[in-house]
Amino acid sequence: MDYIKAFEAIVAQQLARVEKMKSDTDFIDYQALDKIIIGVIGGDGIGPAITAQAHRVLAQLLADEVKAGKVTFKVIDGCTIENRAAAGKAIPDDVLAEIKKCNVLLKGPTTTPRKGDKWANVESANVAMRKELDLFANVRPVKVPELGIDWTFFRENTECLYALGSQGVNINKDLAFDFRVITNPGTERIAKLAFEYARANGKKRVTIVTKANVVKTTDGKFLDVCKQVAKDYPEIEVDDWYIDSMTAKLIDEKRRSQFEVLILPNLYGDILTDEAAEFQGGVGTAGSANLGKHYSMFEAIHGSAPRMVDEGRDIYADPSSVIRAGAMLLSHIGYQEKADQLFAALEACLVTEKKLTITGRPDGATGAQFADYIMSRIK
Ligand code: IPM
Ligand code: MG
């Protein structure tokens, strides 16, 4: 292998991406579209079963809009690990073409094969979708009022170690390299989104998380660019932490409630948001918004639980986090009132009223029964 040539190709590819980001326009205005196409991607494992329930809930909330032709749903069911492994691609071409016809997506879990699994070691469908649709902001809220926790993480979603995660190089049997990418426009857009969010929601503090003392070039850039963006938001207090202390501070009872909005490069964001979600009951309870300027995708961030399907238990899988992702979707595309209704229904059905319990087994409610329960709590 000619390493210099390979590296040159990577550099050219990333420089082209930088130029594209620089010339990119504003965020799409969903309400200005004649028609909003909502893609429903089942994914694999329990994904199709739980997304079907979220689809039912959204269809009820948007019934008038569907009737008026303002909203259509498009079910995309080829994004399974079987198809992806057979095509040798993270997302098969025909599936990707269907996805790109939509404006916004609701996505179930997709299996990410690991080295040594029975599946071809294709790239994660999540990561590929984020890159293909340029979904650069992964927004993950974590709220636990009784602990004083109200955090919103803005995880950069297209760069860092993920940008070239499948393009590392084995020089020989002893030496391997991966590449980490941080760009000015890539950092600027996530930082702006976080500060805008903070301003619009009356948040007083934005925290930047890096390891810039050690990873000087890329994290140094991330920190500098975020601080530069911060200058346009003088009313907001800014602090910066290293990722190791940040993981500790999240469990520090005296400090943690002071954090509000956090901005992180991709991998630190991946790790810290798992830790954070644990406070509210684990990643399974968290929804996640993947926002770009032209598309957006909302997903449950738990796994695909293939064993439940093998044992015929997928009808008992808990659809609440993908339904929560659906509420985030409604809010993002301009139906805030409907989103609020759905968040309230989730709160009632999961916390205050709790007339049904989902156990994942026949002794608990089915996903369909839970969706019925939610639907009975909304107009
Ligand atoms: C997440 C997940 C993904 C990620 C995996 C499935 C590739 O952990 O959404 O946080 O690392 O981004
Ligand atoms: Mg993760």
PDB file of C-alpha atoms in Angstrom, residues 6-118:
ATOM      1  CA  ALA A   6      -3.861   6.928   0.697  1.00  0.00           C
ATOM      2  CA  PHE A   7      -3.351   9.847   3.072  1.00  0.00           C
ATOM      3  CA  GLU A   8      -3.494  12.337   0.213  1.00  0.00           C
ATOM      4  CA  ALA A   9      -6.844  10.882  -0.830  1.00  0.00           C
ATOM      5  CA  ILE A  10      -8.176  11.265   2.702  1.00  0.00           C
ATOM      6  CA  VAL A  11      -6.981  14.860   2.882  1.00  0.00           C
ATOM      7  CA  ALA A  12      -8.579  15.707  -0.483  1.00  0.00           C
ATOM      8  CA  GLN A  13     -11.864  14.123   0.606  1.00  0.00           C
ATOM      9  CA  GLN A  14     -11.902  16.112   3.854  1.00  0.00           C
ATOM     10  CA  LEU A  15     -10.915  19.383   2.170  1.00  0.00           C
ATOM     11  CA  ALA A  16     -13.841  18.926  -0.221  1.00  0.00           C
ATOM     12  CA  ARG A  17     -16.107  18.367   2.791  1.00  0.00           C
ATOM     13  CA  VAL A  18     -14.831  21.578   4.368  1.00  0.00           C
ATOM     14  CA  GLU A  19     -15.650  23.550   1.210  1.00  0.00           C
ATOM     15  CA  LYS A  20     -19.105  22.010   1.093  1.00  0.00           C
ATOM     16  CA  MET A  21     -19.767  22.984   4.709  1.00  0.00           C
ATOM     17  CA  LYS A  22     -18.589  26.531   4.053  1.00  0.00           C
ATOM     18  CA  SER A  23     -21.032  26.981   1.188  1.00  0.00           C
ATOM     19  CA  ASP A  24     -23.938  25.298   2.960  1.00  0.00           C
ATOM     20  CA  THR A  25     -27.155  27.222   3.432  1.00  0.00           C
ATOM     21  CA  ASP A  26     -29.468  27.741   6.386  1.00  0.00           C
ATOM     22  CA  PHE A  27     -31.524  25.059   8.061  1.00  0.00           C
ATOM     23  CA  ILE A  28     -34.494  23.780   6.060  1.00  0.00           C
ATOM     24  CA  ASP A  29     -37.791  25.351   7.183  1.00  0.00           C
ATOM     25  CA  TYR A  30     -40.102  22.374   7.476  1.00  0.00           C
ATOM     26  CA  GLN A  31     -43.283  24.387   7.740  1.00  0.00           C
ATOM     27  CA  ALA A  32     -42.429  26.201   4.486  1.00  0.00           C
ATOM     28  CA  LEU A  33     -42.427  22.902   2.561  1.00  0.00           C
ATOM     29  CA  ASP A  34     -45.543  22.015   0.535  1.00  0.00           C
ATOM     30  CA  LYS A  35     -45.354  18.550   1.943  1.00  0.00           C
ATOM     31  CA  ILE A  36     -43.305  17.045   4.749  1.00  0.00           C
ATOM     32  CA  ILE A  37     -42.300  13.450   4.099  1.00  0.00           C
ATOM     33  CA  ILE A  38     -41.662  11.534   7.318  1.00  0.00           C
ATOM     34  CA  GLY A  39     -39.649   8.372   6.721  1.00  0.00           C
ATOM     35  CA  VAL A  40     -40.121   5.543   9.197  1.00  0.00           C
ATOM     36  CA  ILE A  41     -37.082   3.263   9.233  1.00  0.00           C
ATOM     37  CA  GLY A  42     -37.739   0.105  11.221  1.00  0.00           C
ATOM     38  CA  GLY A  43     -34.116  -1.031  11.293  1.00  0.00           C
ATOM     39  CA  ASP A  44     -33.618  -4.541  12.629  1.00  0.00           C
ATOM     40  CA  GLY A  45     -34.286  -6.718  15.638  1.00  0.00           C
ATOM     41  CA  ILE A  46     -37.140  -5.235  17.659  1.00  0.00           C
ATOM     42  CA  GLY A  47     -36.888  -2.034  15.548  1.00  0.00           C
ATOM     43  CA  PRO A  48     -39.764  -2.720  13.124  1.00  0.00           C
ATOM     44  CA  ALA A  49     -42.095  -3.683  16.004  1.00  0.00           C
ATOM     45  CA  ILE A  50     -41.436  -0.597  18.121  1.00  0.00           C
ATOM     46  CA  THR A  51     -41.247   1.936  15.268  1.00  0.00           C
ATOM     47  CA  ALA A  52     -44.595   0.631  13.983  1.00  0.00           C
ATOM     48  CA  GLN A  53     -46.085   1.657  17.344  1.00  0.00           C
ATOM     49  CA  ALA A  54     -44.456   5.099  17.217  1.00  0.00           C
ATOM     50  CA  HIS A  55     -45.777   5.445  13.664  1.00  0.00           C
ATOM     51  CA  ARG A  56     -49.333   4.756  14.904  1.00  0.00           C
ATOM     52  CA  VAL A  57     -48.991   7.427  17.586  1.00  0.00           C
ATOM     53  CA  LEU A  58     -47.633  10.030  15.161  1.00  0.00           C
ATOM     54  CA  ALA A  59     -50.294   9.149  12.589  1.00  0.00           C
ATOM     55  CA  GLN A  60     -52.978   9.900  15.166  1.00  0.00           C
ATOM     56  CA  LEU A  61     -51.401  13.216  16.146  1.00  0.00           C
ATOM     57  CA  LEU A  62     -50.931  14.259  12.521  1.00  0.00           C
ATOM     58  CA  ALA A  63     -54.205  12.882  11.142  1.00  0.00           C
ATOM     59  CA  ASP A  64     -55.449  16.299   9.980  1.00  0.00           C
ATOM     60  CA  GLU A  65     -52.153  17.172   8.334  1.00  0.00           C
ATOM     61  CA  VAL A  66     -52.081  13.829   6.520  1.00  0.00           C
ATOM     62  CA  LYS A  67     -55.662  14.361   5.337  1.00  0.00           C
ATOM     63  CA  ALA A  68     -54.782  17.842   4.084  1.00  0.00           C
ATOM     64  CA  GLY A  69     -51.771  16.473   2.193  1.00  0.00           C
ATOM     65  CA  LYS A  70     -49.284  18.471   4.296  1.00  0.00           C
ATOM     66  CA  VAL A  71     -47.644  15.374   5.789  1.00  0.00           C
ATOM     67  CA  THR A  72     -47.027  11.873   4.394  1.00  0.00           C
ATOM     68  CA  PHE A  73     -45.439   8.874   6.013  1.00  0.00           C
ATOM     69  CA  LYS A  74     -43.095   6.614   4.085  1.00  0.00           C
ATOM     70  CA  VAL A  75     -42.180   3.275   5.615  1.00  0.00           C
ATOM     71  CA  ILE A  76     -38.663   2.171   4.655  1.00  0.00           C
ATOM     72  CA  ASP A  77     -38.038  -1.414   5.640  1.00  0.00           C
ATOM     73  CA  GLY A  78     -34.851  -2.527   3.874  1.00  0.00           C
ATOM     74  CA  CYS A  79     -32.413  -1.195   6.487  1.00  0.00           C
ATOM     75  CA  THR A  80     -31.851  -4.580   8.128  1.00  0.00           C
ATOM     76  CA  ILE A  81     -28.567  -6.178   9.083  1.00  0.00           C
ATOM     77  CA  GLU A  82     -29.311  -9.054   6.669  1.00  0.00           C
ATOM     78  CA  ASN A  83     -29.636  -6.661   3.701  1.00  0.00           C
ATOM     79  CA  ARG A  84     -26.757  -4.499   4.808  1.00  0.00           C
ATOM     80  CA  ALA A  85     -24.409  -7.455   5.265  1.00  0.00           C
ATOM     81  CA  ALA A  86     -25.498  -8.939   1.916  1.00  0.00           C
ATOM     82  CA  ALA A  87     -24.853  -5.632   0.143  1.00  0.00           C
ATOM     83  CA  GLY A  88     -21.570  -5.231   2.020  1.00  0.00           C
ATOM     84  CA  LYS A  89     -22.630  -1.665   2.792  1.00  0.00           C
ATOM     85  CA  ALA A  90     -23.665   0.267   5.861  1.00  0.00           C
ATOM     86  CA  ILE A  91     -26.850   1.276   4.017  1.00  0.00           C
ATOM     87  CA  PRO A  92     -27.777  -0.460   0.739  1.00  0.00           C
ATOM     88  CA  ASP A  93     -28.022   1.988  -2.206  1.00  0.00           C
ATOM     89  CA  ASP A  94     -31.735   1.483  -2.836  1.00  0.00           C
ATOM     90  CA  VAL A  95     -32.515   2.067   0.852  1.00  0.00           C
ATOM     91  CA  LEU A  96     -30.381   5.203   0.922  1.00  0.00           C
ATOM     92  CA  ALA A  97     -32.177   6.539  -2.174  1.00  0.00           C
ATOM     93  CA  GLU A  98     -35.533   6.045  -0.396  1.00  0.00           C
ATOM     94  CA  ILE A  99     -34.209   7.729   2.745  1.00  0.00           C
ATOM     95  CA  LYS A 100     -33.067  10.747   0.741  1.00  0.00           C
ATOM     96  CA  LYS A 101     -36.574  11.247  -0.635  1.00  0.00           C
ATOM     97  CA  CYS A 102     -37.785  12.036   2.901  1.00  0.00           C
ATOM     98  CA  ASN A 103     -37.390  15.296   4.819  1.00  0.00           C
ATOM     99  CA  VAL A 104     -37.247  13.888   8.305  1.00  0.00           C
ATOM    100  CA  LEU A 105     -36.774  10.378   9.657  1.00  0.00           C
ATOM    101  CA  LEU A 106     -37.830   8.311  12.618  1.00  0.00           C
ATOM    102  CA  LYS A 107     -35.428   5.430  13.046  1.00  0.00           C
ATOM    103  CA  GLY A 108     -35.422   2.226  15.037  1.00  0.00           C
ATOM    104  CA  PRO A 109     -32.204   0.557  16.192  1.00  0.00           C
ATOM    105  CA  THR A 110     -29.815  -0.911  13.635  1.00  0.00           C
ATOM    106  CA  THR A 111     -27.276  -3.565  14.547  1.00  0.00           C
ATOM    107  CA  THR A 112     -23.649  -2.494  14.377  1.00  0.00           C
ATOM    108  CA  PRO A 113     -21.538  -5.569  13.603  1.00  0.00           C
ATOM    109  CA  ARG A 114     -18.285  -5.963  15.437  1.00  0.00           C
ATOM    110  CA  LYS A 115     -15.133  -7.678  14.306  1.00  0.00           C
ATOM    111  CA  GLY A 116     -15.712 -11.423  14.673  1.00  0.00           C
ATOM    112  CA  ASP A 117     -19.545 -11.276  14.492  1.00  0.00           C
ATOM    113  CA  LYS A 118     -21.424 -13.528  12.089  1.00  0.00           C
TER     114      LYS A 118
END
